[in-house]
Coordinates of C-alpha atoms in Angstrom, one line a residue:
Chain A
M31 CA 16.7 -117.0 -8.0
I32 CA 19.5 -115.7 -5.7
I33 CA 18.2 -117.7 -2.8
D34 CA 18.2 -120.9 -4.9
R35 CA 22.2 -120.2 -5.8
L36 CA 22.6 -119.5 -2.0
Y37 CA 20.8 -122.8 -0.5
E38 CA 22.9 -124.8 -3.3
N39 CA 25.8 -123.5 -1.6
V40 CA 24.5 -124.2 1.7
I41 CA 24.3 -128.0 0.8
K42 CA 27.2 -128.0 -1.4
K43 CA 30.1 -126.3 0.9
G44 CA 28.1 -125.7 4.0
P45 CA 26.1 -123.1 5.9
V46 CA 28.9 -120.8 7.1
C47 CA 28.8 -117.1 6.0
V48 CA 32.2 -115.8 6.3
G49 CA 32.0 -112.2 8.0
L50 CA 34.5 -109.5 6.3
D51 CA 34.0 -107.0 9.4
T52 CA 37.8 -106.2 8.7
R53 CA 39.6 -103.5 10.8
L54 CA 43.0 -102.2 10.1
E55 CA 44.3 -104.0 13.5
Y56 CA 42.8 -107.5 12.3
I57 CA 45.3 -107.1 9.1
P58 CA 48.9 -109.2 9.5
E59 CA 51.9 -106.6 9.7
Y60 CA 53.5 -107.7 6.5
I61 CA 50.5 -106.1 5.0
L62 CA 50.0 -103.4 7.3
N63 CA 53.5 -102.3 6.9
S64 CA 53.6 -102.3 3.3
T65 CA 53.6 -98.8 1.2
K66 CA 50.1 -99.8 0.0
S67 CA 47.0 -97.2 0.4
I68 CA 44.7 -98.5 3.1
E69 CA 42.1 -99.4 0.4
D70 CA 44.9 -102.2 -1.3
K71 CA 45.8 -103.0 2.4
I72 CA 42.3 -104.1 3.3
F73 CA 41.4 -105.7 -0.3
E74 CA 44.6 -107.6 0.1
F75 CA 43.7 -109.0 3.5
N76 CA 40.0 -109.5 2.2
K77 CA 41.2 -111.1 -0.9
S78 CA 43.4 -113.6 0.8
I79 CA 40.7 -114.7 3.3
I80 CA 38.3 -115.2 0.1
D81 CA 40.8 -117.3 -1.9
A82 CA 41.3 -119.6 1.0
T83 CA 37.4 -119.9 1.9
I84 CA 35.5 -119.6 -1.0
D85 CA 35.0 -123.6 -1.5
V86 CA 34.1 -124.2 2.2
C87 CA 31.7 -121.3 2.8
S88 CA 28.2 -120.3 1.3
C89 CA 28.6 -116.5 1.2
Y90 CA 30.4 -113.5 2.4
K91 CA 28.9 -110.9 4.8
L92 CA 30.3 -107.5 4.7
Q93 CA 29.7 -105.0 7.8
I94 CA 29.4 -101.9 6.1
A95 CA 30.1 -99.9 9.2
C96 CA 33.7 -101.2 9.4
Y97 CA 34.4 -99.9 5.9
E98 CA 32.3 -96.6 6.6
A99 CA 34.6 -96.0 9.5
L100 CA 37.5 -95.5 7.1
G101 CA 35.8 -93.1 5.1
I102 CA 36.5 -93.1 1.2
Q103 CA 39.6 -95.5 1.5
G104 CA 37.4 -98.0 3.4
L105 CA 34.5 -97.6 0.9
L106 CA 37.0 -98.2 -1.8
A107 CA 37.9 -101.0 -0.2
Y108 CA 34.4 -102.3 0.2
S109 CA 33.5 -101.7 -3.4
K110 CA 36.8 -103.6 -4.4
T111 CA 35.7 -106.6 -2.2
L112 CA 32.2 -106.9 -3.6
K113 CA 33.4 -107.0 -7.3
Y114 CA 36.0 -109.4 -6.3
I115 CA 33.5 -111.8 -4.8
K116 CA 31.5 -111.3 -7.9
S117 CA 34.0 -112.2 -10.3
L118 CA 34.7 -115.5 -8.4
K119 CA 30.8 -116.0 -8.8
G120 CA 30.5 -116.1 -4.8
I121 CA 27.7 -114.5 -3.1
S122 CA 27.8 -111.2 -0.9
I123 CA 25.4 -109.9 1.8
A124 CA 26.1 -106.4 2.4
D125 CA 25.0 -105.9 6.0
V126 CA 23.8 -102.5 5.9
K127 CA 20.5 -102.6 7.9
R128 CA 19.3 -99.5 6.1
S129 CA 15.7 -98.2 6.6
D130 CA 14.2 -95.1 5.3
I131 CA 10.9 -93.6 3.1
S132 CA 10.2 -94.8 0.1
S133 CA 12.0 -92.2 -2.1
S134 CA 15.1 -92.7 -0.2
A135 CA 15.1 -96.4 0.0
K136 CA 14.8 -96.4 -3.5
M137 CA 18.3 -94.6 -3.5
Y138 CA 19.6 -97.4 -1.0
A139 CA 18.4 -99.8 -3.5
K140 CA 20.1 -98.3 -6.4
A141 CA 23.3 -97.7 -3.9
H142 CA 23.6 -101.6 -2.9
F143 CA 22.2 -103.3 -5.7
E144 CA 23.7 -101.6 -8.6
G145 CA 27.0 -99.7 -9.5
D146 CA 30.1 -99.5 -7.3
F147 CA 28.6 -101.0 -4.0
E148 CA 26.4 -103.7 -5.8
S149 CA 25.7 -107.0 -3.7
D150 CA 23.3 -109.9 -3.8
F151 CA 21.6 -109.6 -0.8
I152 CA 21.2 -106.6 1.9
T153 CA 20.1 -106.2 5.2
L154 CA 17.3 -104.2 5.9
N155 CA 15.7 -102.6 9.4
P156 CA 11.7 -102.9 9.6
Y157 CA 11.0 -100.1 12.0
M158 CA 9.8 -97.9 9.2
G159 CA 7.3 -100.4 7.8
Q160 CA 6.0 -101.7 4.5
D161 CA 6.6 -98.7 2.3
S162 CA 10.2 -98.6 3.4
I163 CA 10.6 -102.2 2.2
T164 CA 8.9 -102.4 -0.8
P165 CA 11.3 -100.0 -3.2
Y166 CA 13.7 -103.1 -2.9
L167 CA 11.2 -105.8 -4.2
E168 CA 11.6 -104.7 -7.9
Y169 CA 15.4 -105.7 -7.7
V170 CA 14.5 -109.1 -5.9
K171 CA 11.7 -109.7 -8.9
N172 CA 13.8 -108.4 -11.9
K173 CA 17.7 -108.3 -10.8
N174 CA 18.0 -111.4 -9.1
K175 CA 18.5 -109.8 -5.8
G176 CA 17.8 -110.9 -2.0
I177 CA 16.8 -109.1 1.1
F178 CA 17.1 -110.0 4.8
V179 CA 15.1 -108.2 7.1
L180 CA 15.8 -107.7 10.9
M181 CA 13.6 -109.9 12.9
K182 CA 15.1 -110.7 16.4
T183 CA 18.8 -109.3 16.4
S184 CA 21.7 -111.0 18.3
N185 CA 22.5 -108.4 20.7
E186 CA 21.4 -107.8 24.5
G187 CA 19.3 -104.7 23.7
S188 CA 17.4 -106.5 21.1
K189 CA 14.9 -107.2 24.1
D190 CA 14.1 -103.4 24.7
F191 CA 11.8 -103.3 21.7
Q192 CA 11.8 -106.7 19.9
E193 CA 10.3 -108.4 22.7
L194 CA 7.6 -106.3 23.7
K195 CA 4.3 -107.9 23.7
V196 CA 1.6 -106.7 21.1
D197 CA -1.7 -108.8 21.3
D198 CA 0.1 -111.2 23.3
E199 CA 2.5 -111.7 20.9
K200 CA 6.4 -110.4 20.9
L201 CA 7.0 -107.5 18.4
Y202 CA 9.3 -109.6 16.5
V203 CA 6.7 -112.1 15.8
K204 CA 4.6 -109.4 14.2
V205 CA 7.6 -108.4 12.2
G206 CA 8.4 -112.0 11.0
E207 CA 4.6 -112.3 10.0
K208 CA 5.1 -109.3 7.7
I209 CA 8.4 -110.7 6.5
T210 CA 6.3 -113.7 5.7
S211 CA 3.7 -111.7 4.0
W212 CA 6.5 -109.8 1.8
S213 CA 8.3 -112.9 0.9
S214 CA 5.6 -115.0 -0.5
E215 CA 6.1 -113.8 -3.9
Y216 CA 9.6 -114.5 -4.3
I217 CA 10.0 -118.1 -3.5
G218 CA 12.4 -120.3 -5.5
E219 CA 12.9 -123.6 -6.6
S220 CA 14.5 -124.5 -3.1
G221 CA 11.2 -123.7 -1.3
F222 CA 12.7 -121.0 0.3
S223 CA 12.1 -117.0 -0.6
S224 CA 14.6 -114.4 -1.6
I225 CA 13.5 -112.1 1.1
G226 CA 14.7 -114.0 4.5
A227 CA 15.1 -112.9 8.1
V228 CA 17.9 -111.6 10.7
V229 CA 17.4 -113.9 13.7
G230 CA 20.6 -113.9 16.1
G231 CA 22.0 -117.2 17.1
T232 CA 22.0 -115.8 20.7
H233 CA 18.4 -116.6 22.2
F234 CA 18.1 -120.4 22.8
D235 CA 14.2 -120.0 23.2
E236 CA 13.7 -117.8 20.9
M237 CA 15.3 -119.7 18.0
I238 CA 13.0 -122.6 19.1
N239 CA 9.9 -120.6 19.0
I240 CA 10.8 -119.0 15.6
K241 CA 11.6 -122.1 13.9
N242 CA 8.0 -123.4 15.1
R243 CA 6.4 -120.3 14.1
F244 CA 8.4 -119.8 10.8
D245 CA 9.5 -123.2 9.7
N246 CA 9.7 -122.0 6.1
M247 CA 11.8 -118.8 6.3
F248 CA 15.5 -118.8 5.3
F249 CA 17.7 -117.0 8.3
L250 CA 20.8 -115.1 8.3
I251 CA 22.0 -115.8 11.8
P252 CA 24.9 -113.8 13.2
G253 CA 26.1 -114.4 16.8
Y254 CA 28.0 -117.6 16.6
G255 CA 31.3 -117.6 18.5
A256 CA 32.6 -114.3 19.5
Q257 CA 28.9 -112.7 20.4
G258 CA 28.3 -116.5 22.3
G259 CA 26.1 -118.3 20.1
S260 CA 26.7 -122.2 20.1
A261 CA 25.9 -124.5 17.1
K262 CA 23.9 -126.8 19.3
D263 CA 21.3 -124.0 20.0
I264 CA 21.9 -122.5 16.5
S265 CA 21.1 -126.1 14.8
N266 CA 17.6 -125.5 16.2
L267 CA 17.0 -122.6 14.0
L268 CA 18.4 -124.7 11.0
G269 CA 16.4 -127.6 11.4
K270 CA 17.0 -130.5 9.1
N271 CA 16.3 -128.2 6.2
I272 CA 19.4 -126.1 7.0
S273 CA 17.3 -122.9 6.5
G274 CA 20.0 -120.4 7.0
V275 CA 23.3 -119.4 6.9
V276 CA 25.5 -118.7 10.2
N277 CA 27.9 -115.8 10.1
S278 CA 31.0 -115.8 12.1
S279 CA 33.2 -112.7 11.8
R280 CA 35.9 -112.2 14.3
G281 CA 36.4 -115.7 14.8
I282 CA 37.3 -116.6 11.2
I283 CA 39.1 -113.5 10.3
T284 CA 41.4 -112.9 13.5
A285 CA 42.0 -116.8 13.6
H286 CA 45.6 -116.1 12.5
K287 CA 45.9 -113.6 15.4
G288 CA 48.9 -114.9 18.2
K289 CA 50.1 -117.5 15.4
E290 CA 51.9 -117.2 12.1
E291 CA 51.3 -113.7 10.5
G292 CA 53.1 -114.6 7.2
V293 CA 51.2 -114.7 3.9
N294 CA 49.6 -117.9 4.7
F295 CA 47.6 -116.3 7.3
S296 CA 44.2 -116.8 5.8
E297 CA 44.8 -120.5 6.1
F298 CA 43.8 -120.1 9.8
S299 CA 40.7 -118.7 8.7
R300 CA 40.2 -121.8 6.3
K301 CA 40.7 -124.1 9.4
E302 CA 38.3 -122.1 11.4
V303 CA 35.5 -122.0 8.8
I304 CA 35.9 -125.9 8.3
N305 CA 35.9 -126.8 12.0
M306 CA 32.7 -124.4 12.3
R307 CA 31.1 -126.2 9.8
G308 CA 31.6 -129.4 11.1
D309 CA 30.6 -128.1 14.4
I310 CA 27.2 -127.0 12.8
L311 CA 26.5 -130.0 10.8
K312 CA 27.3 -132.9 13.4
W313 CA 24.1 -131.2 15.2
L314 CA 21.9 -131.6 12.2
K315 CA 22.4 -135.2 11.6
Chain B
M72 CA 26.7 -78.3 23.4
I73 CA 25.7 -78.9 20.0
I74 CA 21.8 -78.7 20.9
D75 CA 22.4 -75.2 22.5
R76 CA 24.3 -73.8 19.2
L77 CA 21.2 -75.5 17.3
Y78 CA 18.9 -73.8 19.1
E79 CA 20.6 -70.6 19.2
N80 CA 20.2 -70.9 15.3
V81 CA 16.3 -71.8 15.5
I82 CA 15.8 -68.6 17.4
K83 CA 18.0 -66.5 15.5
K84 CA 17.2 -67.6 12.0
G85 CA 14.5 -69.6 12.4
P86 CA 13.5 -73.5 12.5
V87 CA 14.0 -74.3 8.8
C88 CA 16.3 -77.3 8.3
V89 CA 17.5 -77.4 4.5
G90 CA 17.2 -81.2 3.3
L91 CA 20.2 -81.4 0.8
D92 CA 18.9 -84.7 -0.7
T93 CA 20.7 -83.9 -3.9
R94 CA 20.0 -85.8 -6.9
L95 CA 21.4 -85.2 -10.5
E96 CA 18.2 -84.3 -12.2
Y97 CA 18.0 -81.4 -9.7
I98 CA 21.0 -80.2 -10.9
P99 CA 20.6 -76.9 -13.4
E100 CA 22.0 -77.8 -16.8
Y101 CA 24.7 -75.2 -16.9
I102 CA 26.5 -77.3 -14.0
L103 CA 25.4 -80.6 -15.1
N104 CA 26.6 -80.1 -19.0
S105 CA 29.9 -78.9 -17.5
T106 CA 32.9 -81.0 -17.9
K107 CA 33.4 -81.3 -14.1
S108 CA 33.4 -84.6 -11.9
I109 CA 30.0 -86.0 -10.7
E110 CA 31.6 -85.2 -7.3
D111 CA 32.3 -81.7 -8.1
K112 CA 28.8 -81.0 -9.9
I113 CA 26.9 -82.3 -7.1
F114 CA 29.2 -80.1 -4.8
E115 CA 29.0 -76.9 -6.5
F116 CA 25.0 -77.4 -6.5
N117 CA 25.1 -77.9 -3.0
K118 CA 27.4 -75.2 -1.9
S119 CA 25.3 -72.6 -4.0
I120 CA 22.3 -73.5 -2.0
I121 CA 24.4 -73.5 1.3
D122 CA 25.7 -69.9 0.5
A123 CA 22.2 -68.7 -0.4
T124 CA 20.5 -70.0 2.7
I125 CA 23.0 -70.3 5.7
D126 CA 21.8 -66.8 7.0
V127 CA 18.0 -68.0 7.1
C128 CA 18.3 -71.5 8.0
S129 CA 19.3 -73.4 11.4
C130 CA 21.0 -76.4 9.8
Y131 CA 21.5 -78.8 6.9
K132 CA 20.1 -82.4 6.5
L133 CA 21.9 -84.7 4.3
Q134 CA 20.1 -87.9 3.4
I135 CA 23.5 -90.1 2.9
A136 CA 21.0 -92.5 0.6
C137 CA 20.8 -89.9 -2.2
Y138 CA 25.0 -89.8 -2.3
E139 CA 25.3 -93.7 -1.8
A140 CA 23.5 -94.1 -4.6
L141 CA 26.1 -92.4 -6.8
G142 CA 28.8 -94.7 -5.2
I143 CA 32.1 -93.2 -4.4
Q144 CA 31.8 -90.2 -6.6
G145 CA 28.6 -89.4 -4.5
L146 CA 30.4 -90.0 -1.2
L147 CA 33.1 -87.6 -2.0
A148 CA 30.6 -84.7 -2.8
Y149 CA 28.8 -85.8 0.5
S150 CA 32.2 -85.5 2.4
K151 CA 33.1 -82.2 0.5
T152 CA 29.7 -80.7 1.4
L153 CA 29.8 -81.6 5.2
K154 CA 33.0 -80.0 5.2
Y155 CA 31.9 -77.0 3.6
I156 CA 29.2 -76.5 6.0
K157 CA 31.7 -77.0 9.0
S158 CA 33.9 -74.3 7.3
L159 CA 31.1 -71.6 7.4
K160 CA 30.2 -72.6 11.1
G161 CA 27.0 -74.2 9.8
I162 CA 25.4 -77.3 11.6
S163 CA 24.8 -80.4 9.6
I164 CA 22.7 -83.6 10.3
A165 CA 23.5 -86.5 8.7
D166 CA 20.3 -88.5 8.0
V167 CA 21.9 -91.9 8.2
K168 CA 19.5 -93.8 10.1
R169 CA 22.0 -96.2 11.2
S170 CA 21.2 -99.1 13.5
D171 CA 23.6 -102.2 14.7
I172 CA 25.2 -104.1 17.4
S173 CA 27.8 -102.3 19.9
S174 CA 30.7 -103.1 18.1
S175 CA 29.4 -102.2 14.8
A176 CA 27.6 -99.1 16.2
K177 CA 31.2 -97.9 17.6
M178 CA 32.3 -98.2 13.7
Y179 CA 29.7 -96.0 12.7
A180 CA 30.0 -93.6 15.4
K181 CA 33.5 -93.2 14.2
A182 CA 32.3 -92.9 10.5
H183 CA 29.8 -90.1 10.9
F184 CA 31.1 -88.1 13.9
E185 CA 34.9 -88.3 12.9
G186 CA 37.0 -88.1 9.6
D187 CA 35.9 -88.0 5.8
F188 CA 32.0 -88.0 6.9
E189 CA 32.2 -85.9 10.2
S190 CA 28.8 -84.4 10.8
D191 CA 27.3 -82.5 14.0
F192 CA 24.0 -84.6 14.4
I193 CA 23.1 -88.1 13.1
T194 CA 19.9 -89.8 13.0
L195 CA 19.7 -93.5 14.6
N196 CA 16.9 -96.4 14.3
P197 CA 16.0 -97.4 17.6
Y198 CA 14.7 -101.5 16.7
M199 CA 18.0 -102.9 18.1
G200 CA 17.6 -101.4 21.5
Q201 CA 19.8 -99.5 24.1
D202 CA 23.1 -101.1 23.2
S203 CA 22.9 -100.1 19.7
I204 CA 22.6 -96.5 20.9
T205 CA 25.1 -96.3 23.7
P206 CA 28.3 -96.4 21.5
Y207 CA 27.5 -93.2 20.2
L208 CA 27.1 -91.2 23.6
E209 CA 30.9 -90.8 24.2
Y210 CA 30.8 -88.7 21.2
V211 CA 27.8 -86.6 22.7
K212 CA 29.4 -86.3 26.0
N213 CA 33.0 -85.5 24.8
K214 CA 32.9 -84.6 21.2
N215 CA 29.9 -82.1 21.0
K216 CA 27.8 -84.1 18.9
G217 CA 24.3 -85.0 18.9
I218 CA 21.8 -87.6 17.9
F219 CA 18.1 -87.6 16.6
V220 CA 16.5 -91.3 17.4
L221 CA 13.6 -92.2 15.0
M222 CA 10.6 -92.2 17.3
K223 CA 7.3 -91.6 14.5
T224 CA 8.5 -91.3 11.1
S225 CA 6.8 -89.2 8.4
N226 CA 5.9 -92.2 5.9
E227 CA 2.5 -94.1 5.7
G228 CA 4.3 -97.4 6.5
S229 CA 5.3 -96.0 10.1
K230 CA 1.9 -97.1 11.2
D231 CA 3.0 -100.6 10.8
F232 CA 5.0 -101.2 13.7
Q233 CA 5.4 -98.0 15.2
E234 CA 1.5 -97.9 16.0
L235 CA 1.2 -101.2 17.4
K236 CA -0.3 -101.4 21.0
V237 CA 2.3 -102.1 23.7
D238 CA 0.6 -102.0 27.3
D239 CA -2.1 -99.6 26.1
E240 CA 0.3 -97.1 24.4
K241 CA 1.9 -97.1 21.1
L242 CA 5.2 -98.3 20.6
Y243 CA 6.5 -95.2 19.6
V244 CA 5.6 -93.8 22.7
K245 CA 7.7 -96.9 24.2
V246 CA 10.6 -95.7 21.8
G247 CA 10.2 -91.9 23.2
E248 CA 10.4 -93.1 26.9
K249 CA 13.7 -94.7 26.1
I250 CA 14.8 -91.7 24.1
T251 CA 13.7 -89.3 27.1
S252 CA 15.9 -91.7 29.4
W253 CA 19.0 -91.5 27.0
S254 CA 18.6 -87.9 26.6
S255 CA 18.6 -86.8 30.3
E256 CA 22.0 -86.8 30.9
Y257 CA 22.6 -84.5 27.8
I258 CA 20.8 -81.4 28.5
G259 CA 22.3 -78.1 27.8
E260 CA 21.8 -74.4 28.8
S261 CA 19.1 -74.3 26.3
G262 CA 17.0 -76.9 28.4
F263 CA 17.0 -79.3 25.5
S264 CA 19.4 -82.4 25.2
S265 CA 21.6 -83.3 22.4
I266 CA 19.7 -86.6 22.1
G267 CA 16.5 -85.7 20.5
A268 CA 13.6 -87.6 18.5
V269 CA 12.6 -87.7 14.6
V270 CA 8.8 -87.5 14.4
G271 CA 7.1 -86.6 10.8
G272 CA 5.2 -83.5 10.4
T273 CA 2.5 -85.7 8.3
H274 CA 0.5 -87.0 11.5
F275 CA -2.0 -84.6 12.9
D276 CA -3.1 -86.5 16.2
E277 CA 0.1 -88.2 16.7
M278 CA 2.1 -84.9 16.9
I279 CA -0.1 -83.4 19.6
N280 CA -0.1 -86.5 21.4
I281 CA 4.0 -86.4 21.4
K282 CA 4.0 -82.9 22.4
N283 CA 1.5 -83.5 25.4
R284 CA 3.6 -86.6 26.2
F285 CA 7.2 -85.3 25.7
D286 CA 7.1 -81.4 26.1
N287 CA 10.8 -81.0 26.8
M288 CA 12.1 -83.2 23.9
F289 CA 13.7 -81.5 20.8
F290 CA 12.5 -82.7 17.3
L291 CA 13.9 -83.3 13.9
I292 CA 10.6 -83.0 11.9
P293 CA 10.6 -84.2 8.5
G294 CA 7.5 -84.2 6.0
Y295 CA 6.5 -80.3 5.5
G296 CA 5.6 -79.7 1.9
A297 CA 6.3 -82.4 -0.6
Q298 CA 5.2 -85.2 1.9
G299 CA 2.4 -83.2 3.0
G300 CA 2.9 -81.9 6.5
S301 CA 1.6 -78.5 6.8
A302 CA 3.0 -75.6 9.0
K303 CA -0.2 -75.3 11.0
D304 CA -0.1 -79.1 12.2
I305 CA 3.6 -79.0 12.7
S306 CA 3.3 -75.9 15.1
N307 CA 1.6 -78.1 17.5
L308 CA 4.6 -79.9 17.7
L309 CA 7.1 -77.0 17.9
G310 CA 5.0 -75.1 20.4
K311 CA 5.7 -71.8 22.0
N312 CA 9.2 -73.0 22.8
I313 CA 10.1 -74.0 18.8
S314 CA 11.4 -77.3 20.1
G315 CA 12.6 -78.5 16.8
V316 CA 14.0 -77.9 13.4
V317 CA 11.5 -78.5 10.1
N318 CA 13.2 -80.1 7.1
S319 CA 12.0 -79.6 3.6
S320 CA 14.4 -80.9 1.0
R321 CA 12.6 -81.2 -2.4
G322 CA 10.5 -78.1 -2.1
I323 CA 13.6 -76.1 -1.4
I324 CA 16.3 -77.4 -3.6
T325 CA 14.3 -78.0 -6.6
A326 CA 12.6 -74.5 -6.1
H327 CA 14.3 -73.4 -9.5
K328 CA 12.8 -76.0 -11.4
G329 CA 10.8 -74.7 -14.3
K330 CA 12.3 -71.1 -13.7
E331 CA 15.6 -69.5 -14.7
E332 CA 18.2 -72.1 -14.3
G333 CA 21.5 -69.8 -14.5
V334 CA 23.9 -69.1 -11.9
N335 CA 21.5 -67.5 -9.7
F336 CA 19.3 -70.6 -9.4
S337 CA 19.9 -71.0 -5.9
E338 CA 18.0 -67.9 -4.9
F339 CA 14.6 -69.8 -5.6
S340 CA 15.8 -72.0 -2.5
R341 CA 16.5 -69.0 -0.5
K342 CA 13.2 -67.4 -1.2
E343 CA 11.6 -70.8 -0.4
V344 CA 13.6 -71.1 2.9
I345 CA 12.2 -67.3 3.7
N346 CA 8.6 -68.3 2.8
M347 CA 8.6 -71.6 4.8
R348 CA 10.2 -69.9 7.8
G349 CA 7.3 -67.2 7.6
D350 CA 4.7 -70.1 7.1
I351 CA 5.9 -71.8 10.1
L352 CA 6.5 -68.7 12.7
K353 CA 3.1 -66.9 11.9
W354 CA 1.6 -70.2 13.8
L355 CA 3.8 -69.9 16.7
K356 CA 2.5 -66.4 17.5

């Protein structure tokens, strides 16, 4: 199961997830000023970061919004990046946060688990309920794919609905209970399920509550670094079983900014991943 | 404001929204068996339906999942279709249901309100709260764009979270209140806001409740026909002010199936739009 491969990476290489939320302004000038297409500039940037980090991170998360914003050229780079990660036997998480009725969810499953945009894991938004999630499950079962469902997101606005009280529980706990029920059939040898949850690393109290309540869940944790999440706080959610991957995007892929911008720019990303890994692991001892 | 243009179309041409949820199996064989690219086959199909319906419908909704499922070729057809609708001064709704933190939402706004995938309206999922919606507002204010936020969706699973009780109200009512507060600054001459709500046409009681509660809201109403929504029920939500557009996808774009599949195939779509319009309007007298 894909979750076992991911967990093996977490243990062997650490829980860092490198967020390839690439924007043109992040790309060093020597690439940006070349005569290459936008597709190739983005891909060259991503490839360099992947090559410099694949032995020290667990997986890569691509925020598709950054690629959609650049239109067809952006999505060509997105596709090429996913294929490159696969060619290196790396693990990709497509951060697409899709949600739709069953017939459209089937199309999204095809879009992101097959063909041009094939990835290992995708993120999904639960607001539309169970039948908006079930179409993805045949891929989890038969095609070695995985899902992270939004539970408690890292942003300030996550309190607007996710923290509303339903039967004396917060809405996100209700969502977490549904995720648990969906995930129970897809548990791998690691003891974790290929259906996990997105929980932002920015909410100190919520992370402790969530870990107490959902101690066997595997988490995709955004919010470290640029968004304000600290390793100490996030360690409460990971726990001794290191039940998750911690994403950082800007902190890693813009690490070269203000420094040397030459062909070795991605070495700064590598250093940042190693620092971040150390910062997290020291709280888990 | 874009909402005024849309409402003018509703009054002049009727409230039907044609759902261009195009799949290869819908395309007549004379196009499918041609030597054209997938991009061009899809576009030719869509163009024919648009040409046959633009004077009898208010707008077009493109379910992007259908295009993403075909990868880059599908998205090229998606882009071409949006540009074609714009060239005819038609109105497009990109059914993307995106949701993300502010920095990524800015990218999605750029993706779907500018460039290759520019549309007039987009749909958004509210689960992540206010700061996942605000990045789109500058386009509503300055670029004549509009938004439909998911409130109560048309699918069975919509009950799983959207109907949970929060302070004696259903969650979707809380979402509706937020939509009302976001929409209040963008009200056009029609009296409606360029920020509306998606409410499925499949829930009889909920539609009456929503109309009573949110009488000045403009709705995008999916679920007519193939999903089971009836014109009589939906008329409760539209009301005498016809405060919405009613989408049908399969019912319209597969109307030629089992009939003549020649170059005039889209005339069956036209007839279906006219029938559907009559079916709805007769309940609004």
